[in-house]
PDB file of C-alpha atoms in Angstrom:
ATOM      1  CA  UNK A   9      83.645  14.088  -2.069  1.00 77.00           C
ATOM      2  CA  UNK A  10      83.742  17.216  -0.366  1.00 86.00           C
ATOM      3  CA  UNK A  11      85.751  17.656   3.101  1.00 92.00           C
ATOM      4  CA  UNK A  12      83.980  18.299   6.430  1.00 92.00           C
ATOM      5  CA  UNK A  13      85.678  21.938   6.223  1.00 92.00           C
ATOM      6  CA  UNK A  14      84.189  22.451   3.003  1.00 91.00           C
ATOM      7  CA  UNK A  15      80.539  21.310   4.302  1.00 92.00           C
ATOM      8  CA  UNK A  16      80.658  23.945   6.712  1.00 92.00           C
ATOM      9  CA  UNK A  17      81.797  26.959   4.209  1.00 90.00           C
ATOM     10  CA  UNK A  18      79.692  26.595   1.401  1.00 91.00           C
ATOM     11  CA  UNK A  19      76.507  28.036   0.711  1.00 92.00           C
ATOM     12  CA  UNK A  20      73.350  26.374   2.796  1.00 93.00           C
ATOM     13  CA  UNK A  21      69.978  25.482   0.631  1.00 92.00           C
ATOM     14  CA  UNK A  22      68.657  22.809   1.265  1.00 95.00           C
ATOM     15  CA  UNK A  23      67.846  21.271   4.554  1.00 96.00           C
ATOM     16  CA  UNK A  24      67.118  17.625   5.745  1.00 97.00           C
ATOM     17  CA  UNK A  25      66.003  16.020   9.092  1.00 95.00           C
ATOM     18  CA  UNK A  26      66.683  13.041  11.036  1.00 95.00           C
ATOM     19  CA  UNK A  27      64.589  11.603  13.665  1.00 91.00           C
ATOM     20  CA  UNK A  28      65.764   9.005  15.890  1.00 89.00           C
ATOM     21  CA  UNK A  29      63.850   6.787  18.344  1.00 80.00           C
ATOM     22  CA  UNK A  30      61.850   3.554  18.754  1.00 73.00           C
ATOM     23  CA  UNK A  31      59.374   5.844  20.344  1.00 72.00           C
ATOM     24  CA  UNK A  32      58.281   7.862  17.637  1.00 73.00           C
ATOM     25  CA  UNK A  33      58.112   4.915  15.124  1.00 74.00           C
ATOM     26  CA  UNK A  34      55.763   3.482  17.964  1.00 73.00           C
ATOM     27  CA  UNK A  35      53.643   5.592  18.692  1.00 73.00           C
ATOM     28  CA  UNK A  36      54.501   6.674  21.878  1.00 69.00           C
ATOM     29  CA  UNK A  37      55.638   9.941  21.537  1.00 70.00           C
ATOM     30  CA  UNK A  38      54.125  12.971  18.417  1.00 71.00           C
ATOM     31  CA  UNK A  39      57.127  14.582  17.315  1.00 78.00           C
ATOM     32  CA  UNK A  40      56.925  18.247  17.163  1.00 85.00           C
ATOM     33  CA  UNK A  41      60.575  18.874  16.400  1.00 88.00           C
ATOM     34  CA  UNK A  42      60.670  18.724  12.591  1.00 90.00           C
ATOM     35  CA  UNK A  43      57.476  20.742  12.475  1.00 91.00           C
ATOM     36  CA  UNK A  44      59.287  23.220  14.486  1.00 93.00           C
ATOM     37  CA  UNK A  45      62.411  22.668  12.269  1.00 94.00           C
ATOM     38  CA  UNK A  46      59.972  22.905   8.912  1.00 92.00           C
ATOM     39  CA  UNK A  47      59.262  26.588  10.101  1.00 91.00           C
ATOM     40  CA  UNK A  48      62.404  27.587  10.820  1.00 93.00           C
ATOM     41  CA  UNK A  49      63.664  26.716   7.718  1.00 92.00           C
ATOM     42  CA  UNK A  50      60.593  28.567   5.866  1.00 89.00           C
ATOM     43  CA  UNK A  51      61.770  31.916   7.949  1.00 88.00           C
ATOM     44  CA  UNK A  52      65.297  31.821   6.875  1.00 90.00           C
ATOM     45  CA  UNK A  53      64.414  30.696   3.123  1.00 86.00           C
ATOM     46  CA  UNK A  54      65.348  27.466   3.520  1.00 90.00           C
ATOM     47  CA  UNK A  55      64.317  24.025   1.283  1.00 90.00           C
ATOM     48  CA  UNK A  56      63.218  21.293   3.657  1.00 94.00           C
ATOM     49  CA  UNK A  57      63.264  18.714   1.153  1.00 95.00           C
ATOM     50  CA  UNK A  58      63.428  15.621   3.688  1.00 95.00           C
ATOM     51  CA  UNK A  59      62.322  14.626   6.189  1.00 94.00           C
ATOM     52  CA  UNK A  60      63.378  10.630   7.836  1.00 94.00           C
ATOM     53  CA  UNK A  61      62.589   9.057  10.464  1.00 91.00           C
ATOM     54  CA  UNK A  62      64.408   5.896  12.312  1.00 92.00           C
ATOM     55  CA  UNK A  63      64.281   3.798  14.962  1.00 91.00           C
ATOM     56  CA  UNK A  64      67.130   3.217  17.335  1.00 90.00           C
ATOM     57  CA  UNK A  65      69.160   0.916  15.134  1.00 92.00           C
ATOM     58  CA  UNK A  66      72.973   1.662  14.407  1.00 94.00           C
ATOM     59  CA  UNK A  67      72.830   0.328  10.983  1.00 96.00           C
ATOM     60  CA  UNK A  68      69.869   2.494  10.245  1.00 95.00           C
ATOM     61  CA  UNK A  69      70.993   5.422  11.576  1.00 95.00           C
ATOM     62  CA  UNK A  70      74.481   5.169   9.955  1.00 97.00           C
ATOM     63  CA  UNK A  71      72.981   5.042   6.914  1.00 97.00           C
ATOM     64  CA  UNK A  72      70.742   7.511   7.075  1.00 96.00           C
ATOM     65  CA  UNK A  73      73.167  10.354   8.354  1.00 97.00           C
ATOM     66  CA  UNK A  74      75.545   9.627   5.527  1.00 97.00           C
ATOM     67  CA  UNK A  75      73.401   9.977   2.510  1.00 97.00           C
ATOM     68  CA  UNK A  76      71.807  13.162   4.273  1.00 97.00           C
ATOM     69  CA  UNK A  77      75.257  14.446   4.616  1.00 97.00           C
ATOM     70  CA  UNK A  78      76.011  13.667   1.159  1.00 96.00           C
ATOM     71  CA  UNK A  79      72.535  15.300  -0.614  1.00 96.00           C
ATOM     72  CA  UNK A  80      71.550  18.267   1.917  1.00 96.00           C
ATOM     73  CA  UNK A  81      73.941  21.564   2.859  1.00 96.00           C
ATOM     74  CA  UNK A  82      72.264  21.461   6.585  1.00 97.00           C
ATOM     75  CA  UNK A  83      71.363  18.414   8.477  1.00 97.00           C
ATOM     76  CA  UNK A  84      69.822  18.086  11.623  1.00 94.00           C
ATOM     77  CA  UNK A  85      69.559  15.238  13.830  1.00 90.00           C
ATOM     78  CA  UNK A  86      68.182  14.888  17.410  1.00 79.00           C
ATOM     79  CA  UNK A  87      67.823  12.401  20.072  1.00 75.00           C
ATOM     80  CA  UNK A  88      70.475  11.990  22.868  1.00 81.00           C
ATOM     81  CA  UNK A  89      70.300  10.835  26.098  1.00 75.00           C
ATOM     82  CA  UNK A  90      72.046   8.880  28.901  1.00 77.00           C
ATOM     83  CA  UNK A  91      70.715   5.573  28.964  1.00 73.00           C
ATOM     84  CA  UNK A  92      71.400   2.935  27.269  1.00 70.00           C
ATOM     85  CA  UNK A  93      69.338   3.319  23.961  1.00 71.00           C
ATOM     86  CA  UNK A  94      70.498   6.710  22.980  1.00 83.00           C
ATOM     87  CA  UNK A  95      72.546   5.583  20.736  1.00 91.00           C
ATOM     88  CA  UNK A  96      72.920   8.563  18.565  1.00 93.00           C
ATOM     89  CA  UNK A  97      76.455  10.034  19.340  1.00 95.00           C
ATOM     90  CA  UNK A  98      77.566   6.631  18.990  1.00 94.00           C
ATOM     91  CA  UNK A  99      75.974   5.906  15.962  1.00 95.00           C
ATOM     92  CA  UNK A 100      77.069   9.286  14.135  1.00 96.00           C
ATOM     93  CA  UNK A 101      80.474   9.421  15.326  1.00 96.00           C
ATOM     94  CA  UNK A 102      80.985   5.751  13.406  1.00 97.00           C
ATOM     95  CA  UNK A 103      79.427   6.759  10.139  1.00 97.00           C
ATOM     96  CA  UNK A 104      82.174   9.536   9.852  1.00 97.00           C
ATOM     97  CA  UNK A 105      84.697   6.751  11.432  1.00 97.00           C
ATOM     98  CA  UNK A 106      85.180   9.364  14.167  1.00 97.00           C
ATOM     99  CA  UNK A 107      86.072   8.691  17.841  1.00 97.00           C
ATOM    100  CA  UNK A 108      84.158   9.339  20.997  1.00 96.00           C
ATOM    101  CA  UNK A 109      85.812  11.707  23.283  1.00 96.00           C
ATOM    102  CA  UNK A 110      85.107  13.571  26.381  1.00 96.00           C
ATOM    103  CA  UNK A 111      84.593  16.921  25.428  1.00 96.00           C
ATOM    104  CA  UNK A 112      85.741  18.654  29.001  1.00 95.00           C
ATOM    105  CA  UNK A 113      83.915  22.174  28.536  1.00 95.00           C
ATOM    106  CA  UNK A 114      80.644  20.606  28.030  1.00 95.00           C
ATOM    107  CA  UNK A 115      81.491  18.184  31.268  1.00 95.00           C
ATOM    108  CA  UNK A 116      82.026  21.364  33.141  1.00 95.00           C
ATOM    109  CA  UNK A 117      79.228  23.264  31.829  1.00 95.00           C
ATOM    110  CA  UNK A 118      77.207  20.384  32.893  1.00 93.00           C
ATOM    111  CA  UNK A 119      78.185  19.866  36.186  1.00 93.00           C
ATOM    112  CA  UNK A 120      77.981  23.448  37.120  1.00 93.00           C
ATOM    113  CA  UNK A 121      74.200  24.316  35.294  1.00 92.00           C
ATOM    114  CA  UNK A 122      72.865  20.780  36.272  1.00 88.00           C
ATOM    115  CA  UNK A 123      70.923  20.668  39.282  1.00 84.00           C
ATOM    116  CA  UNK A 124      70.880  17.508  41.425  1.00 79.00           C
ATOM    117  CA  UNK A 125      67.065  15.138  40.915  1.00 86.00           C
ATOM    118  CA  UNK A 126      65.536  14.390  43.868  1.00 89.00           C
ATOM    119  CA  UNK A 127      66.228  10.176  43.521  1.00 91.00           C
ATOM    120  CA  UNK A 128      70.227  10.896  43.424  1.00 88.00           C
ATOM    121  CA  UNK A 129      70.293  13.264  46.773  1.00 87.00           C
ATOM    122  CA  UNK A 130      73.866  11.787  47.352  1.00 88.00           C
ATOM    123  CA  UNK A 131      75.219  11.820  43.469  1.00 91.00           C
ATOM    124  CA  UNK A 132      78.658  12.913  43.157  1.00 91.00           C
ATOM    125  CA  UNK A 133      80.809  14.271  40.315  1.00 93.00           C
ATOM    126  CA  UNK A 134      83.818  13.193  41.624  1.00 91.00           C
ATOM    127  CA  UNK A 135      83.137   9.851  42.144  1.00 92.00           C
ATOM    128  CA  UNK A 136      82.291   6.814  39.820  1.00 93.00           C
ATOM    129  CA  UNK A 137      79.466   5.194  39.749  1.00 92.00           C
ATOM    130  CA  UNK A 138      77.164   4.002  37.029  1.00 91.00           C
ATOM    131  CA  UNK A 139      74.807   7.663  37.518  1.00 92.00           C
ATOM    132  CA  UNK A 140      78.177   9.588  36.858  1.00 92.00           C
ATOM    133  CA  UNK A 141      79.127   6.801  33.705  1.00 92.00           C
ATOM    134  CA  UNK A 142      75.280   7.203  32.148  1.00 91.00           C
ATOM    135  CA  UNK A 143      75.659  11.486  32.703  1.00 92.00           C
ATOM    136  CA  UNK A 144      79.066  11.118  30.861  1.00 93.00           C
ATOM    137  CA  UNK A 145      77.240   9.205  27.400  1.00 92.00           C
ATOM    138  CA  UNK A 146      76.176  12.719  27.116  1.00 92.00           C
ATOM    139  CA  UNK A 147      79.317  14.703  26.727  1.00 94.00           C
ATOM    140  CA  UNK A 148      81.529  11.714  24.687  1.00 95.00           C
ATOM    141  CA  UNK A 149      80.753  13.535  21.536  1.00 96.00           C
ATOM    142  CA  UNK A 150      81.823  12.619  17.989  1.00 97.00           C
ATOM    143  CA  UNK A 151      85.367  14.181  17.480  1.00 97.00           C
ATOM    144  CA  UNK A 152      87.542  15.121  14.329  1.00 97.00           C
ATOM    145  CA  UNK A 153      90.892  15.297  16.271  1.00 94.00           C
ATOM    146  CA  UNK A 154      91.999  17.594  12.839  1.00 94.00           C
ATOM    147  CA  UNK A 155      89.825  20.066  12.845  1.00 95.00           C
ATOM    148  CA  UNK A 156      89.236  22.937  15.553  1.00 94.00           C
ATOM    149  CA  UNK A 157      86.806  22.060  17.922  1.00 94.00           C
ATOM    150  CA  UNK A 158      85.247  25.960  17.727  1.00 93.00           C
ATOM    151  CA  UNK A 159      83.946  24.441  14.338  1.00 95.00           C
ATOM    152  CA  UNK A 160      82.409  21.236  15.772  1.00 96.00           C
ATOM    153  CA  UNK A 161      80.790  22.330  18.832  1.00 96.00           C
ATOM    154  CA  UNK A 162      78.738  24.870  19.355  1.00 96.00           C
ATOM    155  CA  UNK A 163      77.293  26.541  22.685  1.00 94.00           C
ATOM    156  CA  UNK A 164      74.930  28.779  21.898  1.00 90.00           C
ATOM    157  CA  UNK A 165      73.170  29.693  25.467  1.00 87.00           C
ATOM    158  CA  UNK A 166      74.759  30.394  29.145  1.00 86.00           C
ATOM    159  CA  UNK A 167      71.399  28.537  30.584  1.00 88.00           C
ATOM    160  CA  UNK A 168      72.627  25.140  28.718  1.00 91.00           C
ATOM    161  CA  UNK A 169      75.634  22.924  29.103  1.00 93.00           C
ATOM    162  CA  UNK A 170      74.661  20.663  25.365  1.00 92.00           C
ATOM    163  CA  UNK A 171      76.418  22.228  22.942  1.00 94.00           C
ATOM    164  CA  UNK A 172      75.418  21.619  18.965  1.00 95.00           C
ATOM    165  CA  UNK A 173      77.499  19.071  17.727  1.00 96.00           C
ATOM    166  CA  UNK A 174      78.119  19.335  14.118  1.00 97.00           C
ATOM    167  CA  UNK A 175      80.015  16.563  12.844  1.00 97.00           C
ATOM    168  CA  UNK A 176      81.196  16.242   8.711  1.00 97.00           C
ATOM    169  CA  UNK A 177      80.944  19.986   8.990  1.00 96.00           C
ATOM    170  CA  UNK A 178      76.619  19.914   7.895  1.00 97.00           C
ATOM    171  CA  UNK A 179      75.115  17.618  10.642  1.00 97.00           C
ATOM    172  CA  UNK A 180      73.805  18.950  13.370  1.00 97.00           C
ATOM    173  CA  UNK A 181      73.194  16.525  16.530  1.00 96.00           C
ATOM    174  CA  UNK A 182      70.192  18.476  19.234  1.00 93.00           C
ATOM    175  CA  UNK A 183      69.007  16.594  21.949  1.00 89.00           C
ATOM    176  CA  UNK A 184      65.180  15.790  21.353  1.00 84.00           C
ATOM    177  CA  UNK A 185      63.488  17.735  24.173  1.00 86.00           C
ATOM    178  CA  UNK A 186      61.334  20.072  22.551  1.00 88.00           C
ATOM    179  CA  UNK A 187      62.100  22.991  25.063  1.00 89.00           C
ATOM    180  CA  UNK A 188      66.246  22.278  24.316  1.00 90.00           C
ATOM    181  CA  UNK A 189      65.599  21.327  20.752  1.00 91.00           C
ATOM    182  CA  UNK A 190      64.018  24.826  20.120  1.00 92.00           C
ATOM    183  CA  UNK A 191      66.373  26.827  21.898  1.00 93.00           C
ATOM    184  CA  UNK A 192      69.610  25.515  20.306  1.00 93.00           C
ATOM    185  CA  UNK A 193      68.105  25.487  17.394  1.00 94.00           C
ATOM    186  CA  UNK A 194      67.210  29.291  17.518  1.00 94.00           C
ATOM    187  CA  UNK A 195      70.857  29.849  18.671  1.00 94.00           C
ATOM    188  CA  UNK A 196      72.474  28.449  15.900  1.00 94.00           C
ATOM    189  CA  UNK A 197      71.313  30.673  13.824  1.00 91.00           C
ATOM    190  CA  UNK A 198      73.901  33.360  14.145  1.00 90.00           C
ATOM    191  CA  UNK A 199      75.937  30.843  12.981  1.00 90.00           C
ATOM    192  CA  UNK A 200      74.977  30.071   9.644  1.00 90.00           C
ATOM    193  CA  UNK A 201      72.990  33.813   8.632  1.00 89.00           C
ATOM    194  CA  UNK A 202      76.236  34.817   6.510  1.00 89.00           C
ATOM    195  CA  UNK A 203      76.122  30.937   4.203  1.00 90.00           C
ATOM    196  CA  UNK A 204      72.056  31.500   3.524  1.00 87.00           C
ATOM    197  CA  UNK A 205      71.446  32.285  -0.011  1.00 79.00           C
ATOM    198  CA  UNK A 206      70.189  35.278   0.997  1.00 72.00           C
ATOM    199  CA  UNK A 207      72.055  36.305   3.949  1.00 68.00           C
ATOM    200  CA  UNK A 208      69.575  38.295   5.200  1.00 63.00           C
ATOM    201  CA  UNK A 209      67.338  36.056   6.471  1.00 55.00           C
ATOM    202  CA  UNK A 210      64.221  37.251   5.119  1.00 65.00           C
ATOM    203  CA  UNK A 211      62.747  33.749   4.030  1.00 75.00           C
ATOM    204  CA  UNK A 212      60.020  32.916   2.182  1.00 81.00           C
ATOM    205  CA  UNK A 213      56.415  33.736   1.833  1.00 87.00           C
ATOM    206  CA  UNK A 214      53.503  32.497   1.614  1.00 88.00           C
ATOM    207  CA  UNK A 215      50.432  33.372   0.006  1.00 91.00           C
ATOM    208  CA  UNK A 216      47.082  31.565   1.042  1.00 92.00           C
ATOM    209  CA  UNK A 217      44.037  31.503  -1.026  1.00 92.00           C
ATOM    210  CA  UNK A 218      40.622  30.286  -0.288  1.00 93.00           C
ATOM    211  CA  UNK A 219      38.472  28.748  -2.666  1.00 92.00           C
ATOM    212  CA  UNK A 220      34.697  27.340  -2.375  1.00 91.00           C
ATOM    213  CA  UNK A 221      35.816  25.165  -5.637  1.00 90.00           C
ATOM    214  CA  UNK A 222      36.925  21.710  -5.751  1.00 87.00           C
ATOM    215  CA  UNK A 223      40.283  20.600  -6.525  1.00 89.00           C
ATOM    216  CA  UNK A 224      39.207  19.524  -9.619  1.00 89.00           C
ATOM    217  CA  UNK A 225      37.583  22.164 -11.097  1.00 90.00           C
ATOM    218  CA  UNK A 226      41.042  24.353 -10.515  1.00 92.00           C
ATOM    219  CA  UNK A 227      43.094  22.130 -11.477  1.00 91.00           C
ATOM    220  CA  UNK A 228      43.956  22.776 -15.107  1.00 92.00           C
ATOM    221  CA  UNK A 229      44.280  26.684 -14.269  1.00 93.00           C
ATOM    222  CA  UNK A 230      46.667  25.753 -10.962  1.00 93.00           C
ATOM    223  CA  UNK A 231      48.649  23.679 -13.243  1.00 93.00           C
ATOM    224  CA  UNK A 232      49.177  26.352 -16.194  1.00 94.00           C
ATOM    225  CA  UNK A 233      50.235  28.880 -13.567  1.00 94.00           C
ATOM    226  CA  UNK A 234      52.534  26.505 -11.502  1.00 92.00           C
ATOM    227  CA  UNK A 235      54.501  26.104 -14.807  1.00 94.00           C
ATOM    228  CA  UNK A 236      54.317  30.044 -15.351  1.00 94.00           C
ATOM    229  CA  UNK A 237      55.565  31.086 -12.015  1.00 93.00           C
ATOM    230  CA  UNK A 238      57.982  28.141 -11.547  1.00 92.00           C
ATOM    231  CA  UNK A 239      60.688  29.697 -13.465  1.00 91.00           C
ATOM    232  CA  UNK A 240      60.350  32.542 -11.454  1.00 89.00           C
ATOM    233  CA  UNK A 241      60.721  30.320  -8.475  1.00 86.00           C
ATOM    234  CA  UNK A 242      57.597  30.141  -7.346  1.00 90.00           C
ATOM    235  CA  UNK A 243      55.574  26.729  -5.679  1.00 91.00           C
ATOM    236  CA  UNK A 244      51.996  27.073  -6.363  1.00 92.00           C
ATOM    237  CA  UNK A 245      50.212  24.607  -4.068  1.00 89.00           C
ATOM    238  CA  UNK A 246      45.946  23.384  -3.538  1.00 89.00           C
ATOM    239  CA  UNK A 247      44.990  21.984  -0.103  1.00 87.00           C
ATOM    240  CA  UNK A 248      41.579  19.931   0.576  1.00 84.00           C
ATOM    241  CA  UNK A 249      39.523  20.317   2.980  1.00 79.00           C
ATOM    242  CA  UNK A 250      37.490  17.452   2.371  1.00 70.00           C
ATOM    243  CA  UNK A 251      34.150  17.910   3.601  1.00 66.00           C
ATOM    244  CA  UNK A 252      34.155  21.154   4.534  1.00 69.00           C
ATOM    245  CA  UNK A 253      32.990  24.111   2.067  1.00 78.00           C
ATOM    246  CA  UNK A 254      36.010  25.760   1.281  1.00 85.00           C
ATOM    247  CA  UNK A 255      39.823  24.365   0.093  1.00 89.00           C
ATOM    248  CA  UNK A 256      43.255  26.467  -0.482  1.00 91.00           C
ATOM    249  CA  UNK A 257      45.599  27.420  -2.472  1.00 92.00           C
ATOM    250  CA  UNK A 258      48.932  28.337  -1.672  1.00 90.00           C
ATOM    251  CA  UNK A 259      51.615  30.296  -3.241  1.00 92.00           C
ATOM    252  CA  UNK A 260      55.020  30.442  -1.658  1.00 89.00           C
ATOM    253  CA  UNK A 261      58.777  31.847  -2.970  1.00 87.00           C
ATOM    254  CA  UNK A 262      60.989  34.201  -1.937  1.00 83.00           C
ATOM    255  CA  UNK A 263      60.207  37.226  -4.113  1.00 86.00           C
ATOM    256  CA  UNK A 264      57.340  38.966  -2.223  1.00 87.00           C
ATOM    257  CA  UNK A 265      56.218  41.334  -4.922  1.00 90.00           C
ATOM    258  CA  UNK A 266      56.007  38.874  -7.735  1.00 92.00           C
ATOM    259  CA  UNK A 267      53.958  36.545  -5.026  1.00 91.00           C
ATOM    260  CA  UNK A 268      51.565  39.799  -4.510  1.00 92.00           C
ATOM    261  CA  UNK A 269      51.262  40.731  -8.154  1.00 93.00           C
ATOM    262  CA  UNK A 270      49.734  37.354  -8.762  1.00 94.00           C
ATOM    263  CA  UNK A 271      46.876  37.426  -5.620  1.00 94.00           C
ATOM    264  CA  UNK A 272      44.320  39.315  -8.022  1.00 94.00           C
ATOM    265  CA  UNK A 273      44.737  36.749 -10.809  1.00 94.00           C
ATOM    266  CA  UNK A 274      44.533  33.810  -8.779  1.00 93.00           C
ATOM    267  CA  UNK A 275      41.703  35.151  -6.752  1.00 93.00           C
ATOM    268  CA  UNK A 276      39.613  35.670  -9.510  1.00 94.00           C
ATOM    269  CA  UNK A 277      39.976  32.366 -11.778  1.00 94.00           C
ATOM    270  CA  UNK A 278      39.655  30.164  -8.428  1.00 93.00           C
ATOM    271  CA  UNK A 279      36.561  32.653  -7.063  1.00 93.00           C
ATOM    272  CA  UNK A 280      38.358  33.135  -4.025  1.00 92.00           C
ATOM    273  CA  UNK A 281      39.419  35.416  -1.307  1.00 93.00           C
ATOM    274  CA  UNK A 282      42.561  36.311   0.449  1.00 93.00           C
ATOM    275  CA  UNK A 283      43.335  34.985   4.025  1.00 90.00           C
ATOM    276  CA  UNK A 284      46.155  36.482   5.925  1.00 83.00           C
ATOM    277  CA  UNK A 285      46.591  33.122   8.651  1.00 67.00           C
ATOM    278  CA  UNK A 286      45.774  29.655   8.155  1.00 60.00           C
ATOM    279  CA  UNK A 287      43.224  30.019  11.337  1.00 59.00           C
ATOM    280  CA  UNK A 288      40.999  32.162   9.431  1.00 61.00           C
ATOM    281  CA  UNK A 289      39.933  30.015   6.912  1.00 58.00           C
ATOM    282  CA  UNK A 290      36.368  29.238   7.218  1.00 55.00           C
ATOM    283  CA  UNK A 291      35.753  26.213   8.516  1.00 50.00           C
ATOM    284  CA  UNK A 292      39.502  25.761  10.244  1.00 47.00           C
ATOM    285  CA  UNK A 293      42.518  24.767   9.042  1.00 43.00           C
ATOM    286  CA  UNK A 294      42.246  20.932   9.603  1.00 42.00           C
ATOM    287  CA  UNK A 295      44.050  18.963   6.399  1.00 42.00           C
ATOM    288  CA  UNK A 296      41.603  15.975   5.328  1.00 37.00           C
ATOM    289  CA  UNK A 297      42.977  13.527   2.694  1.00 32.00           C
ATOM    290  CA  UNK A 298      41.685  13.993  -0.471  1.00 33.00           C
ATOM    291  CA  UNK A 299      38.252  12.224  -1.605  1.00 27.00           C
TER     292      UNK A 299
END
């Protein structure tokens, strides 16, 4: 089993995310996060091959992070908080049977960049009280007391005391505010640019394809060509729009000008035409289940 050193050297392909929260699976809150996450990863050529959602169980969340870990080079995970179900940290820190400790940069980041709320007029960092204990939750952050804690925490913007924790060197603990998610996410990204397959950064594209025929009639070519461009690396995809008068068919890999020297083909054996952004498909880009 690889080392939590040896996570965070070697070469990053395939990506995996984690939700956590009670709300999510409830129905209380859409998450937005992973769809954010799913994009990112498409820019920087990344495979998004999972993505798992739990509620705000320890057992579940245990073992969820450690088979992540274990299958995907870059795992992210979000959901902290202060109260008394954001169980995250704590949840992480024992699936790598790592301690909680006070990590005293991002206490001091936070006490400086936070700004008081208007029902704690009289809070005060110097004193304790149970405010001050459910502030700290957030900076007792899983800890491997071997390793140098440059590698496990990362601070990516002045504006924010939360650093990125990234604990058995490939998981990667955001809070689950979209606004914070987005930005550390973004600023991690100097980070791992030089382990990318292509180091680059240039991604993958996409090719989109509209057709007025049914999936069925396009089948038997989509699947002949999916097995001639695979090789080549090369995901040939069909979309319904049930309903409407028009489906799609997608094309995505990283080499651009095999992915263009296949539009004319495709366009003519699925009597198609060429759409540059999924907003100019006729009749919208809404995904209906298939009929």
């Amino acid at each position: 089993m690889a080392s939590a050193a040896e996570r965070q050297r070697r070469t990053i392909q395939t990506a995996a995310c984690l939700i956590i929260g009670d709300e999510v699976l409830g129905g209380k809150t859409v998450d937005t996060n992973s769809a954010y996450l799913a994009k990112w990863c498409f820019q920087l050529g990344l495979r998004l091959k999972k993505t798992e959602v739990v509620e705000d169980d320890e057992a579940d969340i245990i073992d969820a992070v450690r088979r992540l870990s274990t299958n995907y080079d870059f795992v992210n995970s979000g959901g902290i908080g202060p109260t008394h179900d954001d169980i995250t940290y704590q949840s992480i820190a024992k699936a790598f049977d790592l301690p909680l400790k006070l990590h005293n940069e991002a206490f001091d980041k936070m006490k400086r960049l936070s700004k008081p709320h208007p029902s704690q007029p009289n809070f005060n960092w110097e004193q304790d009280s149970p405010d001050l204990r459910a502030k700290l939750r957030m900076v007792y952050l899983p800890t491997d007391e071997s390793r140098p804690l440059k590698d496990q925490f990362l601070f990516t913007s002045e504006e924010l005391w939360v650093p990125v924790s990234v604990v058995n060197g490939n998981v990667h603990i955001l809070p689950g505010i979209p606004r914070l998610f987005t930005a550390l996410l973004d600023g991690i990204k100097p980070h791992i640019i030089s382990r990318l397959v292509d180091p680059e950064g240039k991604g993958s594209h996409r090719v989109i394809i509209q057709t007025p025929f049914a999936e069925s009639k396009v089948a038997g070519y989509l699947t002949e060509l999916a097995a001639r461009v695979e090789p080549k690396g090369i995901k040939v995809g069909s979309y319904p729009h049930w309903d409407r008068k028009y489906n799609t068919v997608t094309l995505v890999g990283k080499d651009e000008a095999f992915l263009e020297s296949l539009v004319d083909e495709v366009v003519k054996n699925v009597e198609g035409k060429r759409v540059f952004k999924p907003e100019d498909i006729e009749g919208g880009p809404r995904r209906e289940s298939k009929a």
